[in-house]
């Protein structure tokens, strides 16, 4: 469908730009407060270094000289780095020139853009600056973090980048959005209380209390102090989860999904249409009481960052009712309805390999999606569009061979969503492999183009209203 | 040949038999060095009988290893279809990977010093998914180069966005 080369790598040209490739005059600098904001790290390092020095030698005068010295040096380096860093649009790419001694010019092709995030850390919010992150597939980290930009400049640049990536006029103002879902603080709090982490923490504390009452002595006190770090870690994890997803808003616009969240640090993500590689609906054990679920997505740019960061970015809905989640899931999969796909359970003999939960192993496919269901305590429903299949694998271990079972993996880009069709009859598994290959090939030809606005028919298809499914038939019971 | 991992056409294209030879050489070196060291240490601490036991164990391991190498070599196979490449491998844990040419991000051809001496190269396909496991070891350099060029050309012709 496109005559692009096979690489989805960003076209990066690292190296010194020659005289012919000077930074164009209209390129801009980052926000002037950048060196100061980045300088915090230097100052913290200096203080740590200095205080260690004091502790070791016992003499304090050196710290009074050293810390300001390092801080000034850091500020000077930061200032120089700020002066030499400039960014701007160059053809069909965003170009960032940086480096004091070794000049570096980086181009990020906009038609390969997978997601744009605007992050406003607490300090940035106080000073009115934001960080803009571009995610492209490939590479090992966020490709082009622009830190820091003035808050309104970040928003303007995001709109321009998305317009260019969509293949329309760059001066197009930011597209209007429609709020799809909001997570009220009460529900977020409730979901945190019902999460496994919280309950483990409570049980932990209760056991400690019981030990204290029963033995009443120094032993319990010892246990309590020893378990303090664990309790603190659990508390911190819960607090982070709550703060990160506070005020979660999911909105839809012609630019794709927009997600805003955060209490202290605010993060605004934009995932253009057709960039969702797979969606997983998950339900921890105690969320069944309230019928809440969470939605995770695979987006090509997000998976490669460090694990914790990826799990932060890949949340499409932190907690929502099952019905709302299915609605959002349909939007994310550009109209394909995962609950309309009939799933077929794995054969009974899968119980030998999965004594608990073999009944819930199920797989189904229609012409657009492959759907995998599994998990008893932690229920999961995974949907991957055929068009996003990277490769397909059939595997069989020794015990599976004895039972005439095999597993089919539908590989997607790295991230929390993995479609693994476990323990099917081996001949059926081979048939799934062949069918999936054909379905993926056909779907690839009909997929949304990378410049999603450039072909008029593409959007219409994506916005097709899906058939309303019968709620009683939702497969997640 | 079982039906589940059956080739798409008549037969799998097999990898060079020199791959088995290379592995036998490596196995031989490991077993001789390992057995000798264990035998010397054993006779030093426990007496000559432990050395005999070690040597016997080494011989058994060698025979078993030779058998495993042969089976493993037989299990490798690949097939080029119109739209995708199929790679199969493994005896105990079998695997069959289908990689559509349009999903290919890049192709690697690697050849270590020992592999070069045996006239072998490894071709590996990469997609945007790290789970894709499409590695074909033990190809003669000409075949590796041919495969690389063909895959690159087909990848370009059938490329799809992510």
XYZ file of C-alpha atoms in Angstrom:
639
model
C 0.000 0.000 0.000
C 2.941 2.310 0.381
C 6.243 2.350 -1.384
C 8.157 3.384 1.690
C 11.244 1.360 2.502
C 10.729 -1.446 4.959
C 12.341 0.394 7.827
C 10.070 2.112 10.287
C 13.183 3.455 11.904
C 13.180 7.191 12.293
C 15.457 8.638 9.729
C 18.143 9.955 11.955
C 21.195 11.628 10.653
C 23.593 11.813 13.482
C 26.775 13.633 12.844
C 28.134 17.078 12.334
C 26.090 19.064 9.897
C 28.444 20.557 7.376
C 28.525 24.153 6.261
C 25.831 23.361 3.709
C 23.579 21.952 6.440
C 23.548 24.801 8.906
C 20.728 25.167 11.342
C 18.093 27.242 9.501
C 17.603 30.709 10.886
C 13.949 30.237 11.792
C 14.712 27.390 14.196
C 13.836 28.113 17.808
C 15.524 27.581 21.135
C 14.038 25.829 24.111
C 12.572 27.818 26.991
C 15.216 30.020 28.695
C 14.462 28.462 32.084
C 15.638 25.078 30.802
C 19.193 25.260 32.221
C 17.807 26.203 35.611
C 15.288 23.354 35.651
C 17.843 20.861 34.478
C 20.402 22.317 36.871
C 18.557 20.800 39.832
C 20.132 17.463 39.058
C 23.584 19.041 39.128
C 22.916 20.813 42.379
C 21.557 17.642 43.983
C 24.628 15.716 42.857
C 26.866 18.433 44.214
C 25.127 18.453 47.564
C 25.271 14.661 47.804
C 28.930 14.692 46.900
C 29.668 17.490 49.325
C 27.822 15.975 52.253
C 29.578 12.658 51.695
C 32.812 14.579 51.808
C 31.806 16.155 55.115
C 30.831 12.807 56.578
C 34.100 11.215 55.548
C 36.544 13.930 56.513
C 34.594 15.634 59.243
C 35.709 18.987 57.932
C 33.044 21.230 56.512
C 34.786 24.187 54.832
C 35.340 22.345 51.564
C 31.668 21.826 50.965
C 31.095 25.575 51.095
C 33.471 26.036 48.185
C 32.746 22.886 46.243
C 28.961 22.959 46.086
C 28.619 26.460 44.636
C 31.495 25.697 42.262
C 29.830 22.589 40.900
C 26.486 24.347 40.762
C 27.955 27.228 38.768
C 29.762 24.838 36.432
C 26.577 22.864 35.904
C 24.631 26.014 35.205
C 27.252 27.171 32.697
C 27.181 23.842 30.854
C 23.385 23.898 30.909
C 23.347 27.425 29.569
C 25.722 26.550 26.724
C 23.756 23.432 25.891
C 20.576 25.495 25.834
C 22.180 28.077 23.536
C 23.267 25.440 21.014
C 20.045 23.422 20.988
C 17.538 24.483 18.360
C 14.576 22.768 16.817
C 12.208 23.278 13.926
C 10.389 21.667 11.048
C 12.634 20.647 8.180
C 10.744 19.188 5.227
C 8.646 16.264 6.453
C 10.610 15.868 9.665
C 11.179 17.531 12.991
C 14.823 18.418 13.281
C 16.690 18.992 16.509
C 20.249 20.328 16.379
C 22.199 20.117 19.607
C 25.633 19.678 21.100
C 28.323 22.134 22.128
C 31.461 20.537 20.726
C 30.065 17.575 18.845
C 27.157 18.905 16.846
C 24.293 16.528 16.430
C 21.399 16.895 14.050
C 18.490 14.581 14.500
C 15.510 14.256 12.188
C 12.336 12.511 13.228
C 10.119 11.615 10.292
C 6.621 12.740 11.101
C 4.793 10.118 9.060
C 6.365 7.560 11.387
C 5.085 9.334 14.474
C 3.462 6.910 16.916
C 2.499 9.203 19.776
C 3.051 12.711 21.121
C 3.104 13.378 24.858
C 3.180 16.688 26.669
C 4.479 16.244 30.202
C 4.257 18.975 32.839
C 6.179 18.093 35.977
C 5.265 19.920 39.154
C 8.215 22.310 38.902
C 7.340 22.905 35.260
C 3.773 23.745 36.153
C 4.926 26.349 38.638
C 7.143 27.959 35.992
C 4.749 27.489 33.080
C 6.859 25.126 30.993
C 6.239 21.664 29.517
C 8.207 18.837 28.001
C 7.227 17.488 24.587
C 7.986 13.853 23.829
C 7.750 12.279 20.401
C 7.484 8.524 20.214
C 8.527 6.720 17.066
C 8.961 2.988 16.615
C 12.478 1.663 16.969
C 15.326 3.189 18.907
C 15.868 2.497 22.540
C 14.258 5.450 24.255
C 11.938 8.355 23.736
C 13.232 9.640 20.455
C 13.005 13.360 20.777
C 12.325 14.829 24.180
C 12.050 18.586 23.882
C 12.563 19.821 27.423
C 11.498 22.439 28.198
C 9.120 24.491 26.101
C 6.774 27.251 27.161
C 3.427 25.634 27.915
C 1.571 27.264 25.010
C 4.457 26.642 22.608
C 4.336 22.923 23.486
C 0.630 22.816 22.699
C 1.103 24.743 19.447
C 3.988 22.526 18.354
C 2.010 19.408 19.156
C -0.861 20.613 16.977
C 1.532 21.430 14.154
C 3.334 18.088 14.363
C 0.067 16.166 14.379
C -1.279 18.156 11.439
C 1.878 17.485 9.449
C 1.894 13.846 10.453
C -1.728 13.561 9.328
C -0.796 14.992 5.956
C -2.822 18.211 6.156
C -1.981 21.907 6.290
C 0.422 22.682 9.105
C -1.460 25.789 10.181
C -4.576 23.767 11.000
C -5.541 24.598 14.580
C -5.790 21.825 17.129
C -8.716 19.572 16.302
C -11.747 19.709 18.609
C -12.127 16.787 20.957
C -14.949 14.862 22.485
C -14.552 13.475 25.979
C -15.086 9.729 25.893
C -14.503 8.873 29.499
C -13.570 10.490 32.782
C -12.451 8.625 35.875
C -13.885 10.252 39.021
C -11.534 10.342 42.039
C -13.945 8.210 44.075
C -13.779 5.334 41.642
C -10.015 5.657 41.358
C -9.761 5.471 45.140
C -12.126 2.497 45.198
C -10.124 0.678 42.564
C -6.954 1.284 44.554
C -8.590 -0.097 47.710
C -9.743 -3.187 45.831
C -6.358 -3.803 44.211
C -4.234 -6.749 45.211
C -1.413 -4.519 46.414
C -3.638 -2.733 48.895
C -5.202 -5.939 50.229
C -1.808 -7.550 50.675
C -0.745 -4.462 52.598
C -3.810 -4.658 54.843
C -3.316 -8.371 55.537
C 0.300 -7.643 56.308
C -0.618 -4.958 58.809
C -3.310 -7.150 60.404
C -0.844 -10.012 60.858
C 1.595 -7.600 62.414
C -1.097 -6.315 64.746
C -2.084 -9.844 65.726
C 1.522 -10.722 66.423
C 1.831 -7.613 68.543
C -1.264 -8.413 70.605
C -0.452 -12.107 71.027
C 3.203 -11.928 71.909
C 3.092 -8.360 73.130
C 6.824 -8.238 73.490
C 9.998 -7.285 71.764
C 9.585 -9.983 69.124
C 6.563 -8.268 67.591
C 8.319 -4.925 67.782
C 11.223 -6.423 65.868
C 8.902 -7.835 63.217
C 7.191 -4.480 62.927
C 10.393 -2.539 62.378
C 11.654 -5.160 59.983
C 8.494 -4.999 57.914
C 8.379 -1.213 57.873
C 10.181 -0.868 54.517
C 7.710 -3.305 52.935
C 4.730 -1.349 54.239
C 6.265 1.891 53.050
C 6.938 0.421 49.609
C 3.356 -0.767 49.288
C 2.104 2.615 50.424
C 4.336 4.411 47.943
C 3.216 2.146 45.100
C -0.436 2.796 45.881
C 0.127 6.514 46.281
C 1.944 6.659 42.924
C -0.791 4.745 41.201
C -3.399 7.099 42.595
C -1.510 10.297 41.881
C -0.523 9.218 38.381
C -4.048 8.420 37.242
C -5.780 11.218 39.144
C -8.209 13.190 37.003
C -7.917 10.741 34.130
C -9.668 11.992 30.993
C -9.851 10.072 27.749
C -10.976 12.077 24.749
C -11.270 11.386 21.077
C -10.462 13.751 18.247
C -9.556 13.463 14.575
C -5.938 13.374 15.802
C -6.660 10.177 17.657
C -6.916 9.480 21.347
C -6.030 12.099 23.892
C -5.317 11.161 27.474
C -4.779 13.614 30.309
C -3.909 12.520 33.804
C -1.942 13.306 36.919
C -2.288 15.188 40.177
C 1.167 16.701 40.593
C 2.837 15.912 37.276
C 0.354 16.288 34.453
C 0.743 14.156 31.369
C -1.175 14.671 28.113
C -0.766 11.876 25.569
C -1.946 11.863 21.961
C -2.064 8.601 20.045
C -2.945 9.145 16.358
C -5.468 6.826 14.657
C -4.238 3.451 13.561
C -1.327 3.504 16.020
C -2.922 1.137 18.510
C -1.274 -2.248 18.018
C -3.418 -4.181 20.449
C -5.750 -3.751 23.416
C -6.071 -5.841 26.581
C -8.999 -5.736 28.975
C -7.943 -6.816 32.467
C -9.845 -7.489 35.665
C -8.096 -8.107 38.978
C -9.879 -10.490 41.342
C -11.648 -8.015 43.610
C -12.703 -5.682 40.857
C -15.290 -8.287 40.015
C -17.325 -7.060 43.003
C -17.914 -3.771 41.222
C -17.432 -5.074 37.680
C -14.553 -2.705 36.964
C -11.886 -3.368 34.379
C -8.782 -1.656 33.077
C -7.618 -1.236 29.496
C -4.000 -1.421 28.357
C -2.779 -0.700 24.849
C 0.305 -1.419 22.816
C 1.623 1.630 21.005
C 4.836 1.112 19.090
C 6.725 3.976 20.685
C 5.779 3.259 24.297
C 6.919 -0.307 24.798
C 10.610 0.252 24.441
C 11.039 2.722 27.265
C 11.869 1.299 30.656
C 9.308 -1.114 32.028
C 7.695 1.117 34.621
C 7.494 4.004 32.218
C 5.873 1.814 29.592
C 3.217 0.645 32.009
C 2.534 4.270 32.872
C 2.088 5.270 29.266
C 0.202 2.238 28.033
C -2.917 2.710 30.139
C -5.954 3.548 28.037
C -8.363 3.411 30.991
C -7.138 2.874 34.575
C -10.559 1.810 35.840
C -13.983 1.804 34.218
C -17.134 -0.250 34.062
C -16.992 -3.186 31.696
C -19.547 -1.680 29.351
C -17.659 1.623 29.029
C -14.426 -0.252 28.548
C -15.885 -2.226 25.660
C -17.052 1.035 24.077
C -13.561 2.496 24.346
C -12.048 -0.736 23.095
C -14.160 -0.549 19.955
C -12.990 3.014 19.338
C -9.366 2.062 19.887
C -9.671 -0.779 17.412
C -11.205 1.613 14.852
C -14.661 0.134 14.997
C -13.904 -3.563 15.266
C -15.885 -5.104 18.111
C -13.956 -7.658 20.178
C -17.065 -8.785 22.065
C -18.757 -9.724 18.791
C -16.028 -12.251 18.044
C -17.070 -15.753 18.984
C -14.454 -17.435 21.119
C -13.932 -21.151 21.252
C -12.521 -22.798 24.379
C -9.364 -24.875 24.410
C -9.774 -28.671 24.486
C -10.383 -30.344 27.820
C -6.995 -31.995 27.971
C -5.433 -28.532 28.370
C -6.357 -29.084 32.046
C -3.226 -31.240 32.380
C -1.097 -28.188 31.701
C -3.380 -25.648 33.297
C -5.366 -27.294 36.072
C -6.828 -23.955 37.144
C -8.217 -21.847 34.403
C -8.189 -24.204 31.443
C -11.880 -23.514 31.065
C -11.197 -19.845 30.452
C -8.587 -20.409 27.750
C -10.350 -19.398 24.571
C -9.586 -17.921 21.213
C -11.588 -16.459 18.358
C -11.057 -14.421 15.211
C -13.104 -12.533 12.698
C -11.950 -10.672 9.625
C -10.389 -7.845 11.623
C -9.392 -9.069 15.071
C -7.892 -11.980 16.882
C -9.276 -12.264 20.406
C -7.728 -14.285 23.244
C -9.334 -14.866 26.634
C -7.570 -16.276 29.675
C -7.066 -16.059 33.412
C -9.252 -17.042 36.329
C -8.112 -14.839 39.185
C -6.803 -12.141 36.899
C -9.060 -12.153 33.885
C -7.735 -10.924 30.575
C -9.268 -10.392 27.168
C -6.759 -9.457 24.483
C -7.615 -8.149 21.033
C -5.057 -7.593 18.277
C -6.036 -6.310 14.823
C -4.834 -8.594 12.051
C -3.313 -5.601 10.313
C -0.934 -5.116 13.260
C 0.401 -8.667 13.399
C 4.186 -8.660 13.158
C 4.857 -12.375 12.977
C 3.157 -15.586 13.993
C 4.753 -18.484 15.818
C 3.665 -22.015 16.564
C 5.385 -23.646 19.538
C 5.122 -27.032 21.148
C 6.872 -28.338 24.243
C 7.392 -32.000 25.171
C 4.332 -32.295 27.415
C 2.188 -30.499 24.861
C 3.316 -32.983 22.231
C 2.301 -35.873 24.462
C -1.154 -34.264 24.751
C -1.303 -33.263 21.059
C -1.536 -29.577 21.994
C 0.301 -26.545 20.643
C 0.448 -22.806 21.270
C 0.196 -20.006 18.718
C 1.808 -16.631 19.439
C 0.623 -13.567 17.572
C 3.567 -11.203 17.974
C 2.957 -7.475 18.301
C 5.197 -4.522 19.072
C 6.635 -4.526 22.609
C 4.185 -3.568 25.321
C 1.754 -4.998 27.848
C -0.485 -6.664 25.252
C 0.454 -10.154 24.087
C -1.897 -12.386 22.160
C -0.889 -15.948 22.990
C -3.346 -18.631 21.969
C -2.453 -21.351 24.431
C -2.978 -25.083 24.336
C -5.020 -25.692 21.222
C -5.298 -29.024 19.516
C -2.096 -29.307 17.495
C -3.714 -29.641 14.085
C -6.072 -26.797 14.884
C -3.054 -24.735 15.965
C -1.386 -25.288 12.634
C -4.598 -24.287 10.907
C -4.790 -21.133 13.063
C -1.229 -20.309 12.038
C -2.047 -20.587 8.345
C -5.354 -18.739 8.626
C -3.806 -15.991 10.689
C -1.086 -15.525 8.085
C -3.671 -15.031 5.351
C -5.876 -12.773 7.466
C -2.932 -10.609 8.425
C -1.883 -10.272 4.797
C -5.328 -9.218 3.657
C -5.780 -6.819 6.558
C -2.421 -5.130 5.970
C -3.539 -4.078 2.515
C -6.655 -2.384 3.872
C -5.063 -0.701 6.892
C -5.280 2.999 7.774
C -2.488 4.865 5.956
C 0.308 6.363 8.009
C -0.731 9.881 7.012
C -4.188 9.243 8.282
C -5.896 12.283 6.763
C -4.377 11.974 3.308
C -6.764 9.338 1.954
C -10.397 10.411 2.269
C -11.859 6.921 2.435
C -9.723 5.800 5.325
C -11.330 7.922 8.003
C -14.819 7.044 6.964
C -14.100 3.383 7.380
C -12.549 3.985 10.774
C -15.574 5.912 11.945
C -18.108 3.377 10.791
C -20.525 2.803 13.613
C -20.059 -0.729 14.909
C -23.063 -2.963 15.336
C -24.311 -2.679 18.912
C -23.669 -6.044 20.471
C -26.051 -7.831 22.738
C -24.804 -7.013 26.267
C -25.797 -10.433 27.544
C -23.294 -11.969 25.153
C -20.278 -10.037 26.452
C -17.614 -12.718 26.596
C -16.020 -11.511 29.752
C -18.299 -13.217 32.231
C 7.484 -35.882 9.490
C 4.586 -34.845 11.642
C 1.698 -32.868 10.274
C 1.873 -30.022 12.753
C 5.302 -28.801 11.740
C 5.022 -30.004 8.158
C 6.666 -27.901 5.441
C 4.384 -25.773 3.266
C 5.640 -27.433 0.097
C 7.463 -30.692 -0.469
C 10.303 -30.374 2.015
C 12.022 -27.830 4.201
C 15.162 -26.269 2.851
C 17.804 -27.637 5.184
C 20.743 -25.790 6.620
C 24.302 -26.781 5.729
C 25.584 -29.994 7.249
C 28.737 -28.147 8.185
C 26.709 -26.595 11.029
C 26.554 -30.065 12.609
C 30.284 -30.490 12.007
C 31.010 -27.173 13.706
C 28.914 -28.148 16.695
C 30.539 -31.565 16.911
C 33.934 -29.898 17.025
C 32.776 -27.595 19.817
C 31.245 -30.522 21.691
C 34.456 -32.521 21.299
C 36.601 -29.696 22.673
C 34.260 -29.119 25.626
C 34.046 -32.798 26.523
C 37.776 -33.513 26.179
C 38.772 -30.478 28.229
C 36.026 -31.025 30.813
C 36.662 -34.735 31.184
C 40.418 -34.284 31.445
C 40.084 -31.628 34.128
C 37.526 -33.651 36.096
C 39.587 -36.845 35.774
C 42.771 -35.183 37.001
C 41.014 -33.556 39.932
C 39.119 -36.777 40.715
C 42.190 -38.985 40.790
C 43.992 -36.375 42.885
C 41.320 -36.358 45.584
C 39.672 -39.781 45.444
C 41.877 -42.168 43.530
C 42.146 -43.607 40.015
C 38.674 -45.167 39.970
C 37.003 -41.753 39.896
C 39.070 -40.872 36.841
C 37.763 -44.005 35.111
C 34.194 -43.104 36.025
C 34.716 -39.586 34.685
C 36.106 -40.833 31.384
C 33.202 -43.252 30.978
C 30.761 -40.439 31.750
C 32.559 -38.256 29.206
C 32.249 -40.915 26.504
C 28.541 -41.374 27.254
C 28.006 -37.611 27.157
C 29.856 -37.422 23.850
C 27.686 -40.112 22.244
C 24.540 -38.510 23.590
C 25.696 -35.074 22.419
C 26.472 -36.351 18.924
C 22.989 -37.798 18.719
C 21.440 -34.523 19.963
C 23.446 -32.455 17.495
C 22.289 -34.601 14.634
C 18.647 -34.405 15.699
C 18.836 -30.684 16.247
C 20.463 -30.140 12.868
C 17.721 -32.124 11.172
C 15.076 -29.984 12.903
C 16.263 -26.749 11.305
C 14.468 -25.780 8.146
C 13.173 -22.812 6.246
C 10.899 -22.134 3.320
C 10.335 -19.044 1.211
C 6.749 -18.514 0.177
C 5.291 -15.785 -1.996
C 4.504 -13.485 0.955
C 6.335 -14.840 3.968
C 9.310 -16.721 5.261
C 8.861 -19.829 7.394
C 11.523 -20.999 9.830
C 11.293 -24.106 11.973
C 13.638 -25.433 14.622
C 13.848 -27.402 17.843
C 13.360 -31.017 18.790
C 12.095 -31.001 22.356
C 10.633 -27.512 22.110
C 9.504 -27.171 18.540
C 8.860 -23.861 16.907
C 7.562 -22.673 13.575
C 7.782 -18.953 12.817
C 5.999 -17.176 9.977
C 7.361 -13.728 9.138
C 5.559 -11.741 6.434
C 8.073 -9.965 4.191
C 6.092 -6.744 4.590
C 6.719 -6.770 8.348
C 10.453 -7.044 8.084
C 12.371 -4.140 9.558
C 15.901 -5.295 8.809
C 17.958 -8.391 8.049
C 21.209 -9.329 9.770
C 23.872 -11.582 8.340
C 26.387 -12.637 10.953
C 29.419 -14.885 10.810
C 31.765 -15.451 13.735
C 35.414 -16.539 13.366
C 34.635 -20.244 13.792
C 31.613 -20.009 11.518
C 33.744 -18.308 8.868
C 36.305 -21.074 9.045
C 33.517 -23.568 8.394
C 32.059 -21.412 5.628
C 28.839 -20.617 7.457
C 26.722 -17.568 8.168
C 23.584 -16.800 10.186
C 20.693 -14.823 8.743
C 18.286 -13.174 11.141
C 15.093 -11.291 10.376
C 13.831 -8.555 12.646
C 10.329 -7.157 12.830
C 8.951 -4.463 15.114
C 8.265 -7.226 17.657
C 11.212 -8.458 19.727
C 9.427 -11.801 20.116
C 9.880 -12.627 16.442
C 12.397 -15.427 16.391
C 13.434 -15.906 12.779
C 17.065 -16.952 12.820
C 18.563 -19.313 10.287
C 22.037 -20.488 11.275
C 24.419 -22.537 9.191
C 23.878 -21.093 5.749
C 26.687 -21.086 3.182
C 27.767 -17.456 2.599
C 26.407 -17.416 -0.977
C 23.024 -18.660 0.158
C 23.039 -16.206 3.066
C 23.775 -13.306 0.724
C 21.128 -14.466 -1.741
C 18.562 -14.798 1.036
C 19.449 -11.406 2.476
C 19.080 -9.669 -0.880
C 15.875 -11.458 -1.699
C 14.373 -10.699 1.700
C 15.392 -7.050 1.485
C 13.898 -6.729 -1.993
C 10.674 -8.477 -1.044
C 10.477 -6.488 2.190
C 10.679 -3.266 0.219
C 8.107 -4.401 -2.315
C 5.565 -5.464 0.282
C 6.334 -2.949 3.019
C 3.479 -1.817 5.214
C 3.409 0.893 7.851
C 3.446 -0.175 11.463
